[in-house]
Tab-separated table of C-alpha atoms in Angstrom:
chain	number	residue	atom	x	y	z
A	583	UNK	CA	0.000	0.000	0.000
A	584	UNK	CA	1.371	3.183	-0.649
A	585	UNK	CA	1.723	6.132	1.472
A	586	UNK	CA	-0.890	8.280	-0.073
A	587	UNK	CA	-3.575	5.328	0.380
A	588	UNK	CA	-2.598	5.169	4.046
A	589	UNK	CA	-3.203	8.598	4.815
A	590	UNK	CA	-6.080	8.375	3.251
A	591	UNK	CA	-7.830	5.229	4.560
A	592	UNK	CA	-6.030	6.587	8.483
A	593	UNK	CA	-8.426	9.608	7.722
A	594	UNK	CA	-11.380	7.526	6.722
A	595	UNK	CA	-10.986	5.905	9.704
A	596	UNK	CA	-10.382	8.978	12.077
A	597	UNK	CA	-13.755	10.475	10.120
A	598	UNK	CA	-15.828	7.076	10.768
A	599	UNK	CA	-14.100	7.319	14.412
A	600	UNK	CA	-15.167	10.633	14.817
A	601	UNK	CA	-18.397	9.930	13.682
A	602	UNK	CA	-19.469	7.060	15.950
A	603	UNK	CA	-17.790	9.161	18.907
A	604	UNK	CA	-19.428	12.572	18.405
A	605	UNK	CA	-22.914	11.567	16.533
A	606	UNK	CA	-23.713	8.108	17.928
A	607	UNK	CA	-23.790	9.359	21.132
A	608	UNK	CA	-25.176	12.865	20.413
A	609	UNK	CA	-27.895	10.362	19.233
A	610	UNK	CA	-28.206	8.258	22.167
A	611	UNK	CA	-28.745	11.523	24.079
A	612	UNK	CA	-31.326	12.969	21.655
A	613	UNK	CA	-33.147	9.449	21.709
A	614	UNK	CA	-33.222	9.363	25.628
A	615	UNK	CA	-34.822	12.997	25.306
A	616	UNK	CA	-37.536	12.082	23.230
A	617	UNK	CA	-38.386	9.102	25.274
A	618	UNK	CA	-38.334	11.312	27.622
A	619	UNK	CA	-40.743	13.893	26.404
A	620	UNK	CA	-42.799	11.024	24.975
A	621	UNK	CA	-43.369	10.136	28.976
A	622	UNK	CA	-44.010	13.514	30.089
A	623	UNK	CA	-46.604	13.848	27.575
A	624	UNK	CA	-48.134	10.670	28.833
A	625	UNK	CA	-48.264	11.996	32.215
A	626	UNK	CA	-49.781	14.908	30.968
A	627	UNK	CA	-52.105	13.438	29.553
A	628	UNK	CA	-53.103	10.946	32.551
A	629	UNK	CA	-53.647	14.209	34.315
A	630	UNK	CA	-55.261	16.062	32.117
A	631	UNK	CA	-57.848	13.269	32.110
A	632	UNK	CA	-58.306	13.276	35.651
A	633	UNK	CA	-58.691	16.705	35.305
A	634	UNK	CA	-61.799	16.125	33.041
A	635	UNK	CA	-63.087	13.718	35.637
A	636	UNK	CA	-62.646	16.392	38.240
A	637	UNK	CA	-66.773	17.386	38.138
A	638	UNK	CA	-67.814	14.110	38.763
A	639	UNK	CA	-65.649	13.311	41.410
A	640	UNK	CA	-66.609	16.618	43.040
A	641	UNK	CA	-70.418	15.707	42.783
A	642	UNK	CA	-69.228	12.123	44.236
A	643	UNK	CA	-67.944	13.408	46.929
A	644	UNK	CA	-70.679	15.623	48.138
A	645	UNK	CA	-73.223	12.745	47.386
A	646	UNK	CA	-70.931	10.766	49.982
A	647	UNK	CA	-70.436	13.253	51.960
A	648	UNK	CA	-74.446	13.835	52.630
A	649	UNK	CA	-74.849	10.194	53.042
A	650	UNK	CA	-71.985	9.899	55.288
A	651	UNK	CA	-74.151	11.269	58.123
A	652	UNK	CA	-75.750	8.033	58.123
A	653	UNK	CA	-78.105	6.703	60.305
A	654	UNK	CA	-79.189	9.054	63.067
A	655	UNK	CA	-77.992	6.902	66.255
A	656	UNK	CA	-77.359	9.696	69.268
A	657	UNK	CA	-80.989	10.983	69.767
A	658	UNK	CA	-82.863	10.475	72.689
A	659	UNK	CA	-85.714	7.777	72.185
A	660	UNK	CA	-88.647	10.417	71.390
A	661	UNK	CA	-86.211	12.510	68.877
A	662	UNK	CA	-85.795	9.350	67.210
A	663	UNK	CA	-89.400	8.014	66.904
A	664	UNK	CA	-90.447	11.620	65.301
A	665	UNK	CA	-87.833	11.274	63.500
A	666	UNK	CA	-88.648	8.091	62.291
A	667	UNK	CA	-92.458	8.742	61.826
A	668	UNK	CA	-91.735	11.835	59.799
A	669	UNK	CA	-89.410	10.175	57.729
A	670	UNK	CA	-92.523	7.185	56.925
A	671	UNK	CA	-94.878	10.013	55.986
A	672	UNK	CA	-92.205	11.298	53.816
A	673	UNK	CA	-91.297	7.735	52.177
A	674	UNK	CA	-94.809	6.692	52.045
A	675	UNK	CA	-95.962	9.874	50.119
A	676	UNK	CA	-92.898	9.336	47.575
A	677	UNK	CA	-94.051	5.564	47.459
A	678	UNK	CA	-98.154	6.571	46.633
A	679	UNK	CA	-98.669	4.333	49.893
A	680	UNK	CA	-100.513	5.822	53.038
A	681	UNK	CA	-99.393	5.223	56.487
A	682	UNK	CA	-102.801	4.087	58.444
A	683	UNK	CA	-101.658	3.886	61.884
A	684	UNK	CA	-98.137	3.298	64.203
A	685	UNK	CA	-98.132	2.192	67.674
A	686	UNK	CA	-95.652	1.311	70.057
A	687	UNK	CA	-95.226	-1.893	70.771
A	688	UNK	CA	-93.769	-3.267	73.963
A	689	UNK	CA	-90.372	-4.531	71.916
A	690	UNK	CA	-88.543	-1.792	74.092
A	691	UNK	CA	-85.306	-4.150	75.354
A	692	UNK	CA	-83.960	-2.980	78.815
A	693	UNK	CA	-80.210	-2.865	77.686
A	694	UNK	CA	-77.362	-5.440	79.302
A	695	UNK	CA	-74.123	-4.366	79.680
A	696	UNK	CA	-72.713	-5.485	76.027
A	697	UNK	CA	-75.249	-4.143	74.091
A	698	UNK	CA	-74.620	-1.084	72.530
A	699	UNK	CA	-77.946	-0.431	70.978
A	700	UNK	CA	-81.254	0.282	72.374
A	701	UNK	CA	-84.484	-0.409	70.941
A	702	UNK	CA	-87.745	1.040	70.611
A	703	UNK	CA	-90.696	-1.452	68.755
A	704	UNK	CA	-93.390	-0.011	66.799
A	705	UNK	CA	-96.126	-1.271	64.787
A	706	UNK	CA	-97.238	0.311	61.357
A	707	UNK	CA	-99.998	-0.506	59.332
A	708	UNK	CA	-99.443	0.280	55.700
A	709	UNK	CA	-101.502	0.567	52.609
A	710	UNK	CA	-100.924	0.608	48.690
A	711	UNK	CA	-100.229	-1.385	45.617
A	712	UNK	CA	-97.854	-4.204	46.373
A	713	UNK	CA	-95.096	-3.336	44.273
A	714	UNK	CA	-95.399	0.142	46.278
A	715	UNK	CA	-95.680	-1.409	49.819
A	716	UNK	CA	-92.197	-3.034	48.873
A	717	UNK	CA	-90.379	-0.257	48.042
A	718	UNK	CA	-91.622	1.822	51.337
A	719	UNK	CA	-90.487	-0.830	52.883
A	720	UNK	CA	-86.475	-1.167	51.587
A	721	UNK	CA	-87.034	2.464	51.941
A	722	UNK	CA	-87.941	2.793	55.714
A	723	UNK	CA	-84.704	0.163	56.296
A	724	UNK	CA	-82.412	2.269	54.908
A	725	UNK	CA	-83.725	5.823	55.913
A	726	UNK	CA	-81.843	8.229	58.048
A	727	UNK	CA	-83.259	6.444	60.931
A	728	UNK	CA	-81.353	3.068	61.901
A	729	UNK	CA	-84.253	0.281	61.865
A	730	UNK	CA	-85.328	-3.206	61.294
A	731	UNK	CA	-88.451	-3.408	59.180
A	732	UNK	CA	-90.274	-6.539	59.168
A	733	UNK	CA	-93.361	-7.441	57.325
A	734	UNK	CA	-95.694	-9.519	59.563
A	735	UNK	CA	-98.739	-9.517	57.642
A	736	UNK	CA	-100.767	-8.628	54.030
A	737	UNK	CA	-104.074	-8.449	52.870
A	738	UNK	CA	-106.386	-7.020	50.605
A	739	UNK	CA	-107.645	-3.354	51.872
A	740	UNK	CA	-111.645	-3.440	51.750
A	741	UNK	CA	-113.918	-6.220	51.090
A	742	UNK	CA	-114.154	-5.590	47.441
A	743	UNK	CA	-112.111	-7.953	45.701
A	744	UNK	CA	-111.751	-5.861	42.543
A	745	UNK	CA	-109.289	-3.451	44.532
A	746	UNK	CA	-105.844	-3.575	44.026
A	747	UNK	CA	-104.557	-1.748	47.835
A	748	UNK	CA	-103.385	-3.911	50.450
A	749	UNK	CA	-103.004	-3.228	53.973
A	750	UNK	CA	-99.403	-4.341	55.215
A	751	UNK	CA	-98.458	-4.917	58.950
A	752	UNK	CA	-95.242	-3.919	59.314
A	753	UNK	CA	-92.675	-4.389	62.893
A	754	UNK	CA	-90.468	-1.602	63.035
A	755	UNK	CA	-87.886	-2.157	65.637
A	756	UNK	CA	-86.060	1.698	65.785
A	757	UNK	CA	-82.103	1.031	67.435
A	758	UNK	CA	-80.478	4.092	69.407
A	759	UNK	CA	-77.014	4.061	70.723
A	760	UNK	CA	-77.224	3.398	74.446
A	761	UNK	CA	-75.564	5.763	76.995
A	762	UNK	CA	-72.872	3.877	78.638
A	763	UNK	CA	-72.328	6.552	81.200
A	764	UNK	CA	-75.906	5.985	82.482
A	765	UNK	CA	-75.616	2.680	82.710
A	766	UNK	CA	-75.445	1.190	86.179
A	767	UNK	CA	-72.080	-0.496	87.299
């Protein structure tokens, strides 16, 4: 090989050197950064979604936070039996039912020392299409009032057999938190 082609193939080589040196890893760092933005726009994006969600999760919340209150368990035993009656007129008139009567009933349970809830019973009579009668009734267990609702008895309302009402008998048994400071020791 002659001089001349050494030089030149030596400065090939340096060139090709160079090359890989200065632009392969010029493009390793330009590749890295593009991942890199390709990420951040991602990101951005995952947030700008949430973002859009951000009206619904703020109506969530205050739905949750108005149910949170949950049942109504501190009141003294009259507080809660208004309570509870105002919240049957309330559920029956939504329903299209009509509350008839509610007594007390003598399920009041003295309270033993590991209870925590005390109860108060009441009877309701109830009256309305069936389909109606059932949904007061999932209604009136899951009202603001803590209470076990129990359907004892149905029949047709009236003699005439053409009528669609029934009369339900319904158990309510209303539970109270018990004061354990006024408990005897």
């Amino acid at each position: 090989m002659s001089a001349a082609r050494l030089v030149r193939f030596t400065a090939v080589l340096i060139v090709l050197a160079g090359y890989v040196v200065v632009f392969r890893s010029g493009e390793g760092r330009i590749d890295a950064a593009l991942a890199e933005g390709a990420r951040l726009a991602d990101l951005l994006g995952a947030d700008e979604r949430i973002r859009l969600t951000e009206p619904a999760l703020v109506a969530e919340r205050a739905h949750l936070m108005r149910n949170a209150a949950g049942p109504n368990l501190h009141a003294d035993r009259a507080r809660l039996v208004a309570l509870f009656v105002r919240e049957a007129a309330d559920t029956a008139a939504r329903h299209h039912t009509a509350i008839r009567a509610i007594v007390a009933s003598d399920a009041r349970q003295a309270v033993a020392a590991t209870q925590p809830f005390e109860t108060v019973g009441l009877d309701v009579t109830a009256e309305g299409r069936y389909a109606d009668l059932l949904d007061t009734l999932a209604a009136l267990s899951n009202g603001p009032v803590l209470a076990s609702v129990d359907l004892t008895a149905i029949a047709r309302a009236g003699s005439a057999a053409t009528t669609s009402a029934l009369t339900a008998s319904l158990h309510v048994v209303v539970h109270r938190l018990s004061d354990v400071r006024a408990r005897p020791r």
